[in-house]
Amino acid sequence: MIDPNYFLLIVFLLAIGTFLIRYSFVGLSDRMKIPNEVKDLFTYIPAAILPGLFIPATFYYQGQVAGLFHKERFIIILFCFGLTIFIRNTLVCMAVGLGLLYLVQG
Amino acid sequence: MSNFKKGFIAILPIASGVIPFGMVMGVVFAEANLSFLQAVLMNQVVYAGASQLATVSLMKLNTAILIVLATGLIINLRFMLYSAAMSPYLENANRWVKYFCAFTLTDQSYAAMTANQDKFKTNSEAVQFYMGTAVAMLITWHASVLFGYLFGNIAPPKLNLDYAIPLSFVALLVPALKTKTHYFIALFSAIASLVFYKAPLNTGLMISALLSIALAWLIIKRKSRKAT
């Protein structure tokens, strides 16, 4: 059982902190002129962050298939990455990925 | 079609990848014996899935408040980068639009917006598109968390629906890779995230993100020096 006061305090502080992180630069937007070079840099933000959200999660996942050294989730994600470059379709990417994982583990 | 609608529709396939994540969140709330009200409250005011998942797990173990907070906030630090990238679009927006756009910043909304940024003629078009993606994400997230809380994770484990989460991030990443340099940075970030995965307090993601951005900056600088 989580103590209700402990829970409330953490939720309250986490909410404020998270909002301030999200608002930080947005709040300063009319006071700052962002140079074009930095705007170019912004286009790299998804490339810099997103791999960190799915590469370790799939690479270190403890899978079931010994023959693939437990790396089936990782191998399929790389395949889907390649596939999505050619077929730019989110639903195809997700359907193929889920289908392949089902087949490999079936 | 309005830009708001375009954004709303554009993000729906990606948002479907959030449903299994939201359901897991709902189940975690229920398993931590949190009341319906507590679950809804946290979900409404924090609205950041990965940090909620981590902090609820720590609270179950009665971890010190500072550690719980540090963990949650470090996971959310990446939003500061999104905030910086969103700021030029919101220069002339009114205060309430800024509050709304900041509060609803997610990996998904931000990435969908950058992937489409060449299509907008004005900042306000971009902001409307963004708001469409944000509303679709809000609805999907809250509905799936509530569903998970009330009914549990009904998806058969054999289907591995949790795998939709990393797959949806792949689908978010690819449209953002506009040049060879973007691919290179993504590859670098992937390797760095594996190397720093075990860094303390969940700092691995931020370390790999910042190193990748630093590398991108060096490359941009070198290119501009060559051009002049």
XYZ file of C-alpha atoms in Angstrom:
334
model
C 0.000 0.000 0.000
C 1.412 3.388 -1.027
C 0.915 6.044 1.657
C -1.601 8.585 0.250
C 0.304 11.663 1.439
C 3.595 10.349 0.098
C 1.846 9.601 -3.205
C 0.192 13.029 -3.416
C 3.392 14.908 -2.641
C 5.345 13.029 -5.301
C 2.618 13.382 -7.926
C 2.319 17.093 -7.196
C 6.080 17.735 -7.438
C 6.520 15.468 -10.457
C 3.658 17.251 -12.241
C 5.127 20.693 -11.576
C 8.657 19.609 -12.509
C 7.514 17.912 -15.686
C 5.444 20.898 -16.747
C 8.351 23.282 -16.134
C 10.616 21.056 -18.252
C 8.058 21.051 -21.059
C 7.324 24.760 -20.783
C 10.976 25.889 -20.397
C 11.869 26.999 -23.923
C 8.277 27.424 -25.070
C 7.862 29.990 -22.294
C 10.959 31.880 -23.426
C 10.020 31.762 -27.115
C 9.089 35.436 -27.562
C 12.207 36.618 -25.746
C 14.688 34.534 -27.716
C 15.630 34.743 -31.341
C 16.837 31.325 -32.371
C 19.606 31.375 -35.026
C 18.949 29.322 -38.162
C 21.894 27.074 -37.410
C 20.266 26.049 -34.138
C 16.959 25.482 -35.925
C 18.849 23.094 -38.224
C 20.134 21.348 -35.140
C 16.543 20.862 -33.910
C 15.812 18.626 -36.904
C 18.259 16.124 -35.359
C 16.354 15.837 -32.080
C 14.168 12.848 -33.091
C 17.267 11.066 -34.480
C 19.112 11.762 -31.236
C 16.360 10.655 -28.841
C 14.068 8.067 -30.430
C 16.627 5.255 -30.904
C 17.203 5.422 -27.143
C 13.516 4.673 -26.617
C 13.431 1.411 -28.556
C 16.959 0.084 -29.220
C 17.929 -0.832 -25.618
C 14.367 -2.012 -24.850
C 14.517 -4.539 -27.684
C 18.231 -5.394 -27.535
C 18.208 -6.252 -23.836
C 14.808 -7.937 -23.903
C 14.890 -11.515 -22.640
C 13.205 -13.397 -25.448
C 12.202 -17.020 -25.813
C 14.061 -18.297 -28.868
C 17.496 -19.682 -28.014
C 18.551 -20.055 -31.672
C 18.445 -16.301 -32.128
C 20.369 -15.696 -28.909
C 17.263 -14.062 -27.447
C 17.583 -11.227 -29.884
C 14.482 -11.787 -32.011
C 12.841 -8.563 -30.862
C 15.962 -6.636 -31.793
C 16.421 -8.287 -35.189
C 12.767 -7.743 -36.106
C 12.940 -4.090 -35.080
C 15.952 -3.582 -37.387
C 14.086 -5.310 -40.203
C 11.023 -3.097 -39.646
C 13.241 -0.031 -39.622
C 14.545 -0.991 -43.067
C 11.058 -1.812 -44.286
C 9.658 1.531 -43.104
C 12.327 3.407 -45.077
C 10.874 1.909 -48.264
C 7.211 1.593 -47.321
C 6.476 4.725 -45.345
C 3.506 3.315 -43.524
C 3.139 3.091 -39.760
C 0.449 0.428 -39.757
C 2.393 -1.825 -42.146
C 5.457 -1.462 -39.916
C 3.506 -2.421 -36.797
C 1.573 -5.258 -38.440
C 4.703 -6.806 -39.998
C 6.642 -6.457 -36.733
C 3.925 -8.005 -34.568
C 3.292 -10.719 -37.188
C 6.971 -11.675 -37.433
C 7.375 -11.804 -33.662
C 4.283 -14.007 -33.415
C 5.633 -16.361 -36.097
C 9.114 -16.551 -34.560
C 7.727 -17.285 -31.123
C 4.878 -19.527 -32.303
C -9.346 19.972 -44.243
C -8.189 22.080 -41.305
C -4.639 21.614 -40.041
C -6.018 20.531 -36.686
C -7.885 17.672 -38.377
C -4.847 16.782 -40.473
C -2.739 16.482 -37.330
C -5.405 14.488 -35.542
C -5.648 11.992 -38.411
C -1.901 11.875 -39.134
C -1.105 10.669 -35.632
C -3.783 7.978 -35.326
C -1.624 5.095 -36.621
C 1.148 6.103 -34.203
C -1.345 6.576 -31.376
C -2.465 2.968 -31.817
C 1.009 1.971 -30.624
C 0.322 3.866 -27.401
C -2.723 1.737 -26.509
C -0.760 -1.287 -25.174
C 1.492 1.109 -23.229
C -1.524 2.860 -21.694
C -3.075 -0.467 -20.766
C 0.118 -1.554 -19.013
C 0.082 1.770 -17.141
C -3.506 1.145 -16.024
C -2.622 -2.350 -14.824
C 0.391 -1.002 -12.906
C -1.843 1.586 -11.185
C -4.334 -1.132 -10.201
C -1.615 -3.538 -9.008
C -0.098 -0.798 -6.840
C -3.505 -0.636 -5.097
C -3.952 2.980 -6.096
C -7.567 4.162 -6.069
C -9.332 5.125 -9.284
C -9.090 8.763 -8.252
C -5.366 8.556 -7.509
C -4.714 6.878 -10.850
C -6.738 9.459 -12.765
C -5.112 12.310 -10.863
C -1.545 11.209 -11.575
C -2.334 10.446 -15.171
C -3.995 13.831 -15.703
C -1.468 16.090 -14.043
C 1.809 14.366 -14.976
C 0.846 12.978 -18.408
C 4.189 11.313 -19.117
C 3.898 7.526 -19.338
C 7.482 6.327 -18.975
C 8.129 8.459 -15.889
C 4.801 7.426 -14.318
C 5.634 3.764 -14.816
C 9.046 4.190 -13.202
C 7.881 6.318 -10.270
C 4.886 4.121 -9.360
C 7.207 1.096 -9.246
C 9.562 3.009 -6.928
C 6.702 4.249 -4.728
C 5.552 0.668 -4.256
C 8.944 0.009 -2.665
C 8.576 3.110 -0.491
C 11.679 4.680 -2.064
C 12.925 8.052 -0.742
C 10.989 10.960 -2.255
C 14.072 12.601 -3.759
C 15.089 9.436 -5.606
C 11.573 8.931 -6.955
C 11.411 12.531 -8.142
C 14.899 12.516 -9.647
C 14.118 9.334 -11.558
C 10.839 10.692 -12.935
C 12.248 14.076 -13.877
C 15.395 12.676 -15.508
C 13.229 10.473 -17.736
C 11.253 13.589 -18.680
C 14.270 15.821 -19.335
C 14.107 14.975 -23.037
C 10.979 17.136 -23.226
C 13.223 20.150 -22.759
C 14.763 19.411 -26.146
C 11.301 19.138 -27.682
C 10.352 22.382 -25.949
C 13.346 24.130 -27.524
C 12.465 22.762 -30.941
C 8.799 23.797 -30.585
C 9.589 27.306 -29.374
C 10.107 28.995 -32.777
C 6.607 27.917 -33.834
C 5.048 29.337 -30.680
C 6.793 32.738 -30.772
C 3.628 34.721 -31.356
C 1.107 32.363 -29.820
C -0.955 33.452 -26.840
C -0.178 32.262 -23.345
C -2.885 29.593 -23.154
C -1.826 28.039 -26.442
C 1.727 27.874 -25.089
C 0.541 26.233 -21.858
C -1.486 23.691 -23.784
C 1.273 22.883 -26.275
C 3.846 22.545 -23.497
C 1.645 20.362 -21.308
C 0.833 18.016 -24.177
C 4.405 17.640 -25.497
C 5.062 13.956 -26.152
C 7.583 12.042 -28.240
C 4.778 11.224 -30.654
C 3.285 14.694 -31.138
C 6.661 16.341 -31.464
C 7.982 13.792 -33.966
C 4.790 13.888 -36.061
C 5.020 17.637 -36.201
C 8.698 17.751 -37.301
C 8.101 15.055 -39.890
C 5.513 17.341 -41.494
C 7.178 20.702 -40.923
C 7.946 21.319 -44.604
C 4.214 21.352 -45.339
C 3.344 24.355 -43.172
C 3.371 27.871 -44.597
C 2.999 29.695 -41.279
C 3.713 29.023 -37.623
C 0.027 29.036 -36.827
C -0.620 26.234 -39.350
C 2.099 24.204 -37.665
C 0.673 24.874 -34.206
C -2.834 23.856 -35.295
C -1.467 20.628 -36.775
C 0.436 20.007 -33.557
C -2.691 20.608 -31.463
C -4.574 18.028 -33.535
C -1.886 15.443 -32.803
C -1.889 16.437 -29.124
C -5.650 16.016 -28.690
C -5.577 12.607 -30.397
C -2.748 11.539 -28.066
C -4.586 12.803 -24.967
C -7.737 10.857 -25.843
C -5.859 7.662 -26.742
C -3.648 7.726 -23.676
C -6.346 8.450 -21.104
C -8.796 5.982 -22.617
C -6.256 3.161 -22.720
C -5.014 3.790 -19.164
C -8.591 3.790 -17.848
C -9.318 0.624 -19.781
C -6.233 -1.084 -18.344
C -7.115 0.040 -14.828
C -10.709 -1.161 -15.004
C -10.432 -4.343 -17.052
C -6.769 -5.375 -16.790
C -4.612 -6.272 -19.746
C -7.021 -8.353 -21.801
C -4.666 -8.814 -24.756
C -3.508 -12.457 -25.065
C 0.195 -12.576 -24.049
C 0.975 -14.667 -27.142
C 0.273 -11.665 -29.367
C 3.049 -9.616 -27.667
C 1.113 -6.381 -28.142
C 3.659 -4.572 -25.978
C 5.960 -4.899 -28.986
C 3.772 -2.315 -30.737
C 5.444 0.308 -28.534
C 9.001 0.005 -29.950
C 7.525 -0.502 -33.424
C 5.625 2.762 -33.168
C 8.873 4.530 -32.252
C 10.469 3.122 -35.420
C 7.581 4.554 -37.424
C 8.122 7.907 -35.693
C 11.845 7.930 -36.334
C 11.993 7.109 -40.044
C 10.148 10.207 -41.384
C 12.447 12.404 -39.270
C 15.555 11.083 -41.062
C 15.764 13.554 -43.905
C 19.455 13.318 -44.872
C 22.352 10.870 -44.595
C 23.600 12.860 -41.614
C 20.286 12.214 -39.834
C 20.762 8.487 -40.395
C 24.277 8.734 -39.073
C 23.130 10.542 -35.918
C 20.379 7.956 -35.364
C 22.941 5.149 -35.674
C 25.250 6.915 -33.257
C 22.386 7.444 -30.802
C 21.403 3.766 -31.061
C 24.925 2.615 -30.195
C 25.327 5.218 -27.433
C 21.984 4.211 -25.885
C 23.212 0.600 -25.697
C 26.518 1.653 -24.162
C 24.918 3.922 -21.539
C 21.871 1.758 -20.888
C 23.025 0.850 -17.383
C 23.877 4.438 -16.340
C 22.486 5.267 -12.873
C 19.080 6.914 -12.270
C 17.916 6.351 -15.854
C 20.356 8.932 -17.151
C 21.337 6.712 -20.110
C 18.726 8.139 -22.468
C 19.738 11.745 -21.778
C 23.460 10.968 -22.061
C 23.031 9.320 -25.448
C 20.664 12.080 -26.636
C 23.024 14.885 -25.617
C 26.077 13.176 -27.125
C 24.148 12.670 -30.377
C 23.089 16.306 -30.476
C 26.638 17.442 -29.752
C 27.839 15.314 -32.652
C 25.134 16.769 -34.929
C 26.247 20.259 -33.899
C 29.877 19.505 -34.776
C 28.808 18.196 -38.179
C 26.617 21.253 -38.886
C 29.483 23.574 -37.886
C 31.943 21.740 -40.111
C 29.577 21.880 -43.060
C 28.955 25.604 -42.644
C 32.698 26.251 -42.400
C 33.229 24.314 -45.619
C 30.454 26.281 -47.321
C 32.011 29.657 -46.489
